[in-house]
mmCIF file of C-alpha atoms in Angstrom:
data_model
loop_
_atom_site.group_PDB
_atom_site.id
_atom_site.type_symbol
_atom_site.label_atom_id
_atom_site.label_comp_id
_atom_site.label_asym_id
_atom_site.label_seq_id
_atom_site.Cartn_x
_atom_site.Cartn_y
_atom_site.Cartn_z
ATOM 1 C CA MET A 833 -59.707 14.333 -28.613
ATOM 2 C CA SER A 834 -58.585 17.184 -28.522
ATOM 3 C CA GLU A 835 -55.867 19.757 -26.029
ATOM 4 C CA HIS A 836 -59.061 20.830 -23.486
ATOM 5 C CA THR A 837 -58.596 24.420 -21.978
ATOM 6 C CA ASP A 838 -61.922 24.245 -19.872
ATOM 7 C CA THR A 839 -63.032 22.231 -16.487
ATOM 8 C CA PRO A 840 -65.150 19.988 -17.067
ATOM 9 C CA ALA A 841 -67.325 18.197 -14.275
ATOM 10 C CA ARG A 842 -66.090 15.840 -12.034
ATOM 11 C CA SER A 843 -66.725 13.448 -10.068
ATOM 12 C CA ALA A 844 -66.285 13.940 -6.216
ATOM 13 C CA SER A 845 -64.920 9.898 -6.085
ATOM 14 C CA THR A 846 -62.334 10.621 -7.998
ATOM 15 C CA ALA A 847 -61.040 14.491 -7.187
ATOM 16 C CA ASP A 848 -59.621 16.239 -4.309
ATOM 17 C CA THR A 849 -61.477 19.072 -4.098
ATOM 18 C CA THR A 850 -60.488 19.921 -0.883
ATOM 19 C CA THR A 851 -56.672 21.080 -2.514
ATOM 20 C CA GLY A 852 -58.352 22.404 -5.670
ATOM 21 C CA ASP A 853 -56.960 19.209 -7.146
ATOM 22 C CA VAL A 854 -59.566 18.065 -9.545
ATOM 23 C CA ALA A 855 -57.573 16.019 -11.757
ATOM 24 C CA PRO A 856 -58.726 11.832 -11.766
ATOM 25 C CA THR A 857 -57.349 10.199 -8.554
ATOM 26 C CA ILE A 858 -56.825 6.382 -8.828
ATOM 27 C CA LYS A 859 -56.198 4.033 -5.685
ATOM 28 C CA ALA A 860 -56.840 0.450 -4.982
ATOM 29 C CA ARG A 861 -60.348 0.136 -4.808
ATOM 30 C CA ASP A 862 -59.888 -1.008 -1.080
ATOM 31 C CA ASP A 863 -58.924 2.504 -0.403
ATOM 32 C CA VAL A 864 -61.955 3.894 -2.067
ATOM 33 C CA ASP A 865 -64.828 5.880 -0.117
ATOM 34 C CA GLY A 866 -67.711 4.471 -1.098
ATOM 35 C CA CYS A 867 -67.615 1.836 -4.707
ATOM 36 C CA GLY A 868 -65.069 1.312 -6.292
ATOM 37 C CA CYS A 869 -66.350 -1.020 -9.502
ATOM 38 C CA LEU A 870 -65.011 0.577 -12.995
ATOM 39 C CA GLU A 871 -68.795 1.750 -13.628
ATOM 40 C CA CYS A 872 -68.625 3.913 -10.613
ATOM 41 C CA ARG A 873 -64.785 5.073 -11.265
ATOM 42 C CA ASN A 874 -66.065 5.705 -15.342
ATOM 43 C CA ILE A 875 -63.397 3.056 -16.614
ATOM 44 C CA GLU A 876 -63.910 1.249 -19.694
ATOM 45 C CA ILE A 877 -63.326 -2.348 -20.076
ATOM 46 C CA PRO A 878 -61.385 -2.024 -22.993
ATOM 47 C CA ALA A 879 -59.169 0.309 -21.266
ATOM 48 C CA THR A 880 -58.058 -2.369 -18.633
ATOM 49 C CA ARG A 881 -57.852 -5.339 -21.618
ATOM 50 C CA ARG A 882 -55.143 -3.431 -23.787
ATOM 51 C CA SER A 883 -52.035 -5.256 -25.045
ATOM 52 C CA VAL A 884 -48.164 -2.964 -24.312
ATOM 53 C CA LEU A 885 -48.710 -2.465 -28.521
ATOM 54 C CA ASP A 886 -51.854 -1.087 -28.277
ATOM 55 C CA ALA A 887 -51.224 1.308 -25.254
ATOM 56 C CA LEU A 888 -48.554 2.549 -27.011
ATOM 57 C CA VAL A 889 -50.315 2.735 -29.969
ATOM 58 C CA TRP A 890 -52.949 4.641 -27.372
ATOM 59 C CA SER A 891 -50.185 6.633 -25.860
ATOM 60 C CA VAL A 892 -48.976 8.034 -29.500
ATOM 61 C CA ARG A 893 -53.342 9.305 -30.479
ATOM 62 C CA LEU A 894 -52.700 10.622 -26.908
ATOM 63 C CA PHE A 895 -50.231 13.310 -27.771
ATOM 64 C CA ARG A 896 -51.578 13.866 -30.872
ATOM 65 C CA SER A 897 -54.143 15.093 -28.856
ATOM 66 C CA TYR A 898 -52.381 16.779 -26.196
ATOM 67 C CA PRO A 899 -49.530 18.749 -27.675
ATOM 68 C CA SER A 900 -48.755 20.582 -24.647
ATOM 69 C CA ILE A 901 -46.848 16.902 -23.605
ATOM 70 C CA VAL A 902 -44.691 17.267 -26.571
ATOM 71 C CA VAL A 903 -44.141 21.512 -26.511
ATOM 72 C CA PHE A 904 -43.495 20.627 -22.534
ATOM 73 C CA ALA A 905 -40.964 17.594 -23.214
ATOM 74 C CA GLY A 906 -39.422 19.563 -26.347
ATOM 75 C CA VAL A 907 -38.225 22.800 -23.938
ATOM 76 C CA ILE A 908 -36.713 20.561 -21.441
ATOM 77 C CA ILE A 909 -34.967 18.508 -24.244
ATOM 78 C CA VAL A 910 -33.794 21.924 -25.643
ATOM 79 C CA ALA A 911 -32.224 22.445 -22.462
ATOM 80 C CA ARG A 912 -31.189 19.825 -22.289
ATOM 81 C CA ARG A 913 -28.988 19.517 -25.342
ATOM 82 C CA LEU A 914 -27.861 23.632 -24.946
ATOM 83 C CA LEU A 915 -26.456 22.663 -21.515
ATOM 84 C CA GLU A 916 -24.024 19.939 -23.400
ATOM 85 C CA THR A 917 -22.608 22.440 -25.779
ATOM 86 C CA ASP A 918 -20.389 25.636 -25.168
ATOM 87 C CA SER A 919 -23.277 28.059 -25.318
ATOM 88 C CA VAL A 920 -23.428 27.825 -21.478
ATOM 89 C CA ASN A 921 -20.274 28.668 -20.601
ATOM 90 C CA VAL A 922 -21.007 32.009 -20.396
ATOM 91 C CA LEU A 923 -23.131 31.070 -16.785
ATOM 92 C CA PRO A 924 -20.508 30.439 -13.595
ATOM 93 C CA MET A 925 -20.683 26.741 -13.406
ATOM 94 C CA PRO A 926 -22.669 26.585 -9.966
ATOM 95 C CA VAL A 927 -25.761 27.818 -12.468
ATOM 96 C CA ILE A 928 -25.075 25.543 -14.860
ATOM 97 C CA GLY A 929 -24.410 22.668 -12.444
ATOM 98 C CA VAL A 930 -28.254 24.173 -10.939
ATOM 99 C CA VAL A 931 -29.624 23.614 -13.896
ATOM 100 C CA GLU A 932 -29.199 20.732 -14.903
ATOM 101 C CA VAL A 933 -29.922 19.217 -11.504
ATOM 102 C CA LEU A 934 -33.422 21.026 -12.559
ATOM 103 C CA THR A 935 -33.873 20.041 -16.206
ATOM 104 C CA ALA A 936 -33.499 16.372 -15.421
ATOM 105 C CA PHE A 937 -35.804 16.403 -12.536
ATOM 106 C CA ALA A 938 -37.543 17.809 -14.999
ATOM 107 C CA PHE A 939 -37.842 15.452 -17.565
ATOM 108 C CA ILE A 940 -37.215 12.290 -16.110
ATOM 109 C CA ILE A 941 -40.168 12.972 -12.944
ATOM 110 C CA LEU A 942 -42.351 16.411 -13.927
ATOM 111 C CA ILE A 943 -43.406 15.407 -17.706
ATOM 112 C CA ARG A 944 -43.678 11.564 -16.008
ATOM 113 C CA ALA A 945 -45.814 13.129 -13.137
ATOM 114 C CA TYR A 946 -47.699 15.742 -16.284
ATOM 115 C CA VAL A 947 -48.238 12.648 -18.805
ATOM 116 C CA GLY A 948 -49.522 10.075 -16.347
ATOM 117 C CA THR A 949 -52.527 12.779 -14.689
ATOM 118 C CA ILE A 950 -53.058 13.251 -18.440
ATOM 119 C CA VAL A 951 -53.376 9.689 -18.907
ATOM 120 C CA ALA A 952 -55.615 9.227 -15.688
ATOM 121 C CA GLY A 953 -58.107 11.844 -17.354
ATOM 122 C CA GLU A 954 -58.672 10.328 -20.608
ATOM 123 C CA LEU A 955 -58.740 6.402 -18.714
ATOM 124 C CA THR A 956 -61.708 8.090 -16.455
ATOM 125 C CA GLY A 957 -63.729 9.993 -18.797
ATOM 126 C CA GLU A 958 -62.370 13.156 -17.207
ATOM 127 C CA PRO A 959 -60.136 14.980 -19.274
ATOM 128 C CA VAL A 960 -56.898 17.435 -17.071
ATOM 129 C CA THR A 961 -56.034 20.754 -18.992
ATOM 130 C CA ARG A 962 -53.013 21.739 -18.831
ATOM 131 C CA ARG A 963 -53.489 23.859 -16.112
ATOM 132 C CA GLU A 964 -54.301 20.720 -13.976
ATOM 133 C CA GLY A 965 -52.038 18.377 -15.275
ATOM 134 C CA LEU A 966 -49.190 21.254 -14.030
ATOM 135 C CA HIS A 967 -50.680 21.519 -11.100
ATOM 136 C CA ARG A 968 -51.087 18.325 -10.063
ATOM 137 C CA SER A 969 -47.613 17.359 -11.007
ATOM 138 C CA LEU A 970 -46.410 20.621 -8.681
ATOM 139 C CA ALA A 971 -48.632 19.378 -6.058
ATOM 140 C CA ARG A 972 -47.081 16.439 -5.911
ATOM 141 C CA THR A 973 -43.077 16.995 -5.878
ATOM 142 C CA PRO A 974 -42.624 17.199 -2.238
ATOM 143 C CA SER A 975 -43.898 13.427 -2.349
ATOM 144 C CA LEU A 976 -41.951 12.650 -5.606
ATOM 145 C CA LEU A 977 -39.061 13.533 -4.206
ATOM 146 C CA GLY A 978 -39.646 11.264 -1.174
ATOM 147 C CA VAL A 979 -40.556 8.449 -3.888
ATOM 148 C CA VAL A 980 -36.473 9.399 -5.762
ATOM 149 C CA ILE A 981 -34.532 9.398 -2.391
ATOM 150 C CA LEU A 982 -35.881 6.689 -0.990
ATOM 151 C CA THR A 983 -35.674 4.124 -4.587
ATOM 152 C CA VAL A 984 -31.971 5.530 -4.279
ATOM 153 C CA VAL A 985 -31.357 4.391 -1.358
ATOM 154 C CA LEU A 986 -33.072 1.483 -1.203
ATOM 155 C CA VAL A 987 -31.834 0.476 -4.264
ATOM 156 C CA MET A 988 -28.619 0.780 -3.109
ATOM 157 C CA THR A 989 -28.352 0.268 0.595
ATOM 158 C CA ILE A 990 -30.238 -3.321 0.134
ATOM 159 C CA PRO A 991 -28.133 -4.804 -2.534
ATOM 160 C CA PHE A 992 -25.127 -3.891 -0.931
ATOM 161 C CA PHE A 993 -25.688 -5.193 2.164
ATOM 162 C CA LEU A 994 -26.897 -8.236 0.189
ATOM 163 C CA ALA A 995 -23.328 -8.713 -1.037
ATOM 164 C CA LEU A 996 -21.459 -7.539 2.153
ATOM 165 C CA PRO A 997 -21.270 -11.260 3.861
ATOM 166 C CA LEU A 998 -19.290 -12.480 -0.271
ATOM 167 C CA PHE A 999 -16.976 -9.617 0.066
ATOM 168 C CA LEU A 1000 -16.049 -10.433 4.481
ATOM 169 C CA ILE A 1001 -16.015 -13.889 3.959
ATOM 170 C CA PHE A 1002 -13.607 -13.222 0.904
ATOM 171 C CA GLY A 1003 -12.094 -10.826 3.507
ATOM 172 C CA VAL A 1004 -11.236 -13.545 5.564
ATOM 173 C CA LEU A 1005 -10.079 -15.833 3.390
ATOM 174 C CA PRO A 1006 -5.720 -16.837 3.590
ATOM 175 C CA VAL A 1007 -5.927 -16.708 -0.714
ATOM 176 C CA THR A 1008 -8.043 -13.853 -2.077
ATOM 177 C CA PRO A 1009 -10.834 -14.652 -4.966
ATOM 178 C CA VAL A 1010 -8.468 -13.742 -7.051
ATOM 179 C CA ASP A 1011 -5.842 -16.232 -5.862
ATOM 180 C CA MET A 1012 -8.265 -18.945 -6.312
ATOM 181 C CA ILE A 1013 -9.809 -17.795 -9.431
ATOM 182 C CA SER A 1014 -9.131 -15.482 -12.444
ATOM 183 C CA PHE A 1015 -9.646 -11.861 -12.014
ATOM 184 C CA PRO A 1016 -12.616 -11.606 -14.243
ATOM 185 C CA VAL A 1017 -14.921 -14.584 -12.907
ATOM 186 C CA ALA A 1018 -14.254 -12.568 -9.389
ATOM 187 C CA ALA A 1019 -15.313 -9.403 -10.761
ATOM 188 C CA ALA A 1020 -18.614 -11.368 -12.608
ATOM 189 C CA ILE A 1021 -19.682 -12.859 -9.249
ATOM 190 C CA GLY A 1022 -19.279 -9.402 -7.277
ATOM 191 C CA GLY A 1023 -21.248 -7.594 -10.167
ATOM 192 C CA ILE A 1024 -23.745 -10.504 -9.986
ATOM 193 C CA THR A 1025 -24.089 -10.505 -6.462
ATOM 194 C CA PHE A 1026 -24.823 -6.121 -6.374
ATOM 195 C CA ALA A 1027 -26.814 -6.072 -9.737
ATOM 196 C CA VAL A 1028 -29.174 -8.509 -9.331
ATOM 197 C CA PRO A 1029 -30.739 -7.612 -6.120
ATOM 198 C CA PHE A 1030 -30.349 -3.785 -7.501
ATOM 199 C CA LEU A 1031 -32.646 -4.649 -10.577
ATOM 200 C CA PHE A 1032 -34.597 -6.270 -9.070
ATOM 201 C CA LEU A 1033 -35.716 -3.789 -6.617
ATOM 202 C CA LEU A 1034 -35.261 -0.950 -9.480
ATOM 203 C CA TYR A 1035 -38.422 -3.401 -11.205
ATOM 204 C CA LYS A 1036 -40.818 -3.721 -8.214
ATOM 205 C CA PHE A 1037 -40.624 0.304 -7.557
ATOM 206 C CA TRP A 1038 -41.145 1.461 -11.182
ATOM 207 C CA PHE A 1039 -44.347 2.419 -11.111
ATOM 208 C CA ALA A 1040 -44.183 4.347 -7.261
ATOM 209 C CA LEU A 1041 -43.983 7.363 -9.533
ATOM 210 C CA GLU A 1042 -47.578 6.633 -10.823
ATOM 211 C CA ALA A 1043 -48.686 5.581 -7.371
ATOM 212 C CA CYS A 1044 -47.485 8.897 -5.912
ATOM 213 C CA VAL A 1045 -48.625 11.034 -9.037
ATOM 214 C CA ILE A 1046 -51.992 9.285 -10.240
ATOM 215 C CA GLY A 1047 -53.208 7.570 -7.318
ATOM 216 C CA GLN A 1048 -52.335 10.257 -4.670
ATOM 217 C CA TYR A 1049 -50.483 8.067 -1.915
ATOM 218 C CA GLY A 1050 -47.007 8.519 0.128
ATOM 219 C CA PRO A 1051 -43.349 7.659 -0.615
ATOM 220 C CA LEU A 1052 -44.299 4.400 1.223
ATOM 221 C CA LYS A 1053 -48.005 3.726 0.015
ATOM 222 C CA SER A 1054 -45.992 3.630 -3.713
ATOM 223 C CA PHE A 1055 -43.520 1.222 -2.942
ATOM 224 C CA ARG A 1056 -46.334 -1.163 -1.823
ATOM 225 C CA VAL A 1057 -48.775 -0.163 -4.557
ATOM 226 C CA SER A 1058 -45.575 -0.672 -7.305
ATOM 227 C CA TRP A 1059 -44.212 -3.820 -5.173
ATOM 228 C CA ARG A 1060 -48.194 -5.376 -6.509
ATOM 229 C CA ILE A 1061 -48.572 -4.054 -9.835
ATOM 230 C CA THR A 1062 -45.255 -5.086 -10.613
ATOM 231 C CA THR A 1063 -46.092 -9.072 -9.548
ATOM 232 C CA ASN A 1064 -49.430 -9.604 -11.205
ATOM 233 C CA TYR A 1065 -48.144 -7.383 -14.893
ATOM 234 C CA ARG A 1066 -45.031 -9.358 -14.265
ATOM 235 C CA GLY A 1067 -45.219 -10.628 -18.112
ATOM 236 C CA LYS A 1068 -46.442 -6.874 -19.319
ATOM 237 C CA PHE A 1069 -43.520 -4.386 -18.002
ATOM 238 C CA VAL A 1070 -41.122 -7.248 -19.305
ATOM 239 C CA LEU A 1071 -42.206 -7.452 -22.350
ATOM 240 C CA ILE A 1072 -41.839 -2.667 -21.871
ATOM 241 C CA GLY A 1073 -38.376 -3.418 -21.374
ATOM 242 C CA VAL A 1074 -37.365 -5.655 -23.937
ATOM 243 C CA ILE A 1075 -39.186 -3.257 -26.067
ATOM 244 C CA ALA A 1076 -37.804 -0.118 -24.627
ATOM 245 C CA ILE A 1077 -34.022 -1.486 -24.562
ATOM 246 C CA GLY A 1078 -34.749 -2.625 -28.218
ATOM 247 C CA SER A 1079 -35.765 1.435 -29.190
ATOM 248 C CA ALA A 1080 -33.288 2.587 -27.634
ATOM 249 C CA VAL A 1081 -30.826 0.255 -29.457
ATOM 250 C CA SER A 1082 -31.926 1.067 -32.912
ATOM 251 C CA LEU A 1083 -31.850 4.535 -32.278
ATOM 252 C CA PHE A 1084 -28.426 4.549 -31.151
ATOM 253 C CA LEU A 1085 -26.912 2.565 -33.384
ATOM 254 C CA PRO A 1086 -27.092 4.212 -36.914
ATOM 255 C CA ILE A 1087 -25.309 6.856 -35.266
ATOM 256 C CA TYR A 1088 -22.295 4.694 -35.289
ATOM 257 C CA LEU A 1089 -20.563 2.883 -37.822
ATOM 258 C CA PRO A 1090 -18.532 -0.343 -37.694
ATOM 259 C CA GLU A 1091 -14.714 0.396 -38.117
ATOM 260 C CA MET A 1092 -12.376 -2.715 -38.557
ATOM 261 C CA GLY A 1093 -15.234 -4.930 -38.004
ATOM 262 C CA THR A 1094 -14.032 -4.173 -33.951
ATOM 263 C CA SER A 1095 -15.175 -0.803 -32.958
ATOM 264 C CA LEU A 1096 -17.751 2.016 -33.644
ATOM 265 C CA ALA A 1097 -16.866 5.156 -35.209
ATOM 266 C CA ARG A 1098 -18.882 7.721 -34.368
ATOM 267 C CA LEU A 1099 -20.842 9.188 -36.938
ATOM 268 C CA ASN A 1100 -21.666 13.168 -37.609
ATOM 269 C CA PRO A 1101 -22.426 15.091 -33.756
ATOM 270 C CA VAL A 1102 -25.782 15.570 -35.742
ATOM 271 C CA LEU A 1103 -27.065 12.669 -36.096
ATOM 272 C CA SER A 1104 -25.766 11.982 -32.245
ATOM 273 C CA VAL A 1105 -27.978 14.937 -31.089
ATOM 274 C CA LEU A 1106 -31.360 13.718 -32.956
ATOM 275 C CA SER A 1107 -30.728 10.736 -31.650
ATOM 276 C CA SER A 1108 -30.933 11.869 -28.181
ATOM 277 C CA SER A 1109 -33.739 14.439 -28.505
ATOM 278 C CA VAL A 1110 -35.713 11.628 -30.230
ATOM 279 C CA SER A 1111 -34.804 8.915 -27.748
ATOM 280 C CA GLU A 1112 -35.090 10.632 -24.877
ATOM 281 C CA LEU A 1113 -39.268 11.500 -26.816
ATOM 282 C CA LEU A 1114 -39.592 8.075 -26.739
ATOM 283 C CA THR A 1115 -38.998 7.890 -23.190
ATOM 284 C CA ILE A 1116 -42.721 10.123 -22.844
ATOM 285 C CA VAL A 1117 -44.399 7.415 -24.641
ATOM 286 C CA TRP A 1118 -43.566 5.181 -22.423
ATOM 287 C CA ALA A 1119 -44.347 7.441 -19.522
ATOM 288 C CA SER A 1120 -47.885 7.446 -20.891
ATOM 289 C CA ALA A 1121 -47.775 3.057 -21.595
ATOM 290 C CA TYR A 1122 -46.551 3.163 -16.781
ATOM 291 C CA ALA A 1123 -49.533 5.473 -16.434
ATOM 292 C CA HIS A 1124 -51.685 2.790 -18.591
ATOM 293 C CA ILE A 1125 -50.396 0.035 -16.901
ATOM 294 C CA TYR A 1126 -50.668 1.202 -13.787
ATOM 295 C CA VAL A 1127 -54.158 2.244 -13.818
ATOM 296 C CA GLN A 1128 -55.368 -1.629 -15.225
ATOM 297 C CA GLY A 1129 -53.122 -2.852 -12.248
ATOM 298 C CA ILE A 1130 -55.189 -0.880 -9.646
ATOM 299 C CA VAL A 1131 -58.343 -1.117 -10.559
ATOM 300 C CA SER A 1132 -58.019 -5.060 -10.753
#
């Protein structure tokens, strides 16, 4: 594979020719016009059987073939590091705030959409050019904003209302929970009551971004697709979470040293900047793995 600059021929069943977007669209079999088998979608069987580790190795090789991914991510990471320093203090605070929001959105959402589009192209044998990848990412931005807003609303409000009866019960009791039990125990019960549904919903909606971009589903349909994928691929996604947490810990621990056996002292700020940047680059690898698992789940 190599960075493609020419648009190859496309299959009519996987391209949206009405809007000029020729990047592949991968939907559930029931949502496909015509035959939805793997052969008609140009998806090879080995791609559907890759493990999480295989998908990660495949992602690293993909980035070597598509250096635009690293360049795109690198520009945004450098901008984020500059915003963390005093080098942008010459700008008005409102401008700095807008730039921070834009860089965060570009890094968390647009790059993931760009990577997902490229992954879909490679898995369907219809390589995506830089222009096509950017076009799909930007074209799906309104729907992506809808997915992000709905995700934030749902994962915050539903756990709150689930935990609300507990707080109401405590409120009408003649004694407070702290009087009956210790404060740490009361705080832990309240935190768990909110955190469990919060994490569960966040997990169930995790592939909504891929469904929105690669499948070109609307926000609500993207949630339903993500819910089904996380149900079918529960073990694989949990493994990704464990490895991701382990990777983050292994990156950030080296910038600290034990101090007096009880606390951690920060080392050279340069190491902290490098660690943060490398960690953010690794999130792009995870974005590719998420896209790969979406394709595996949606065509199964």
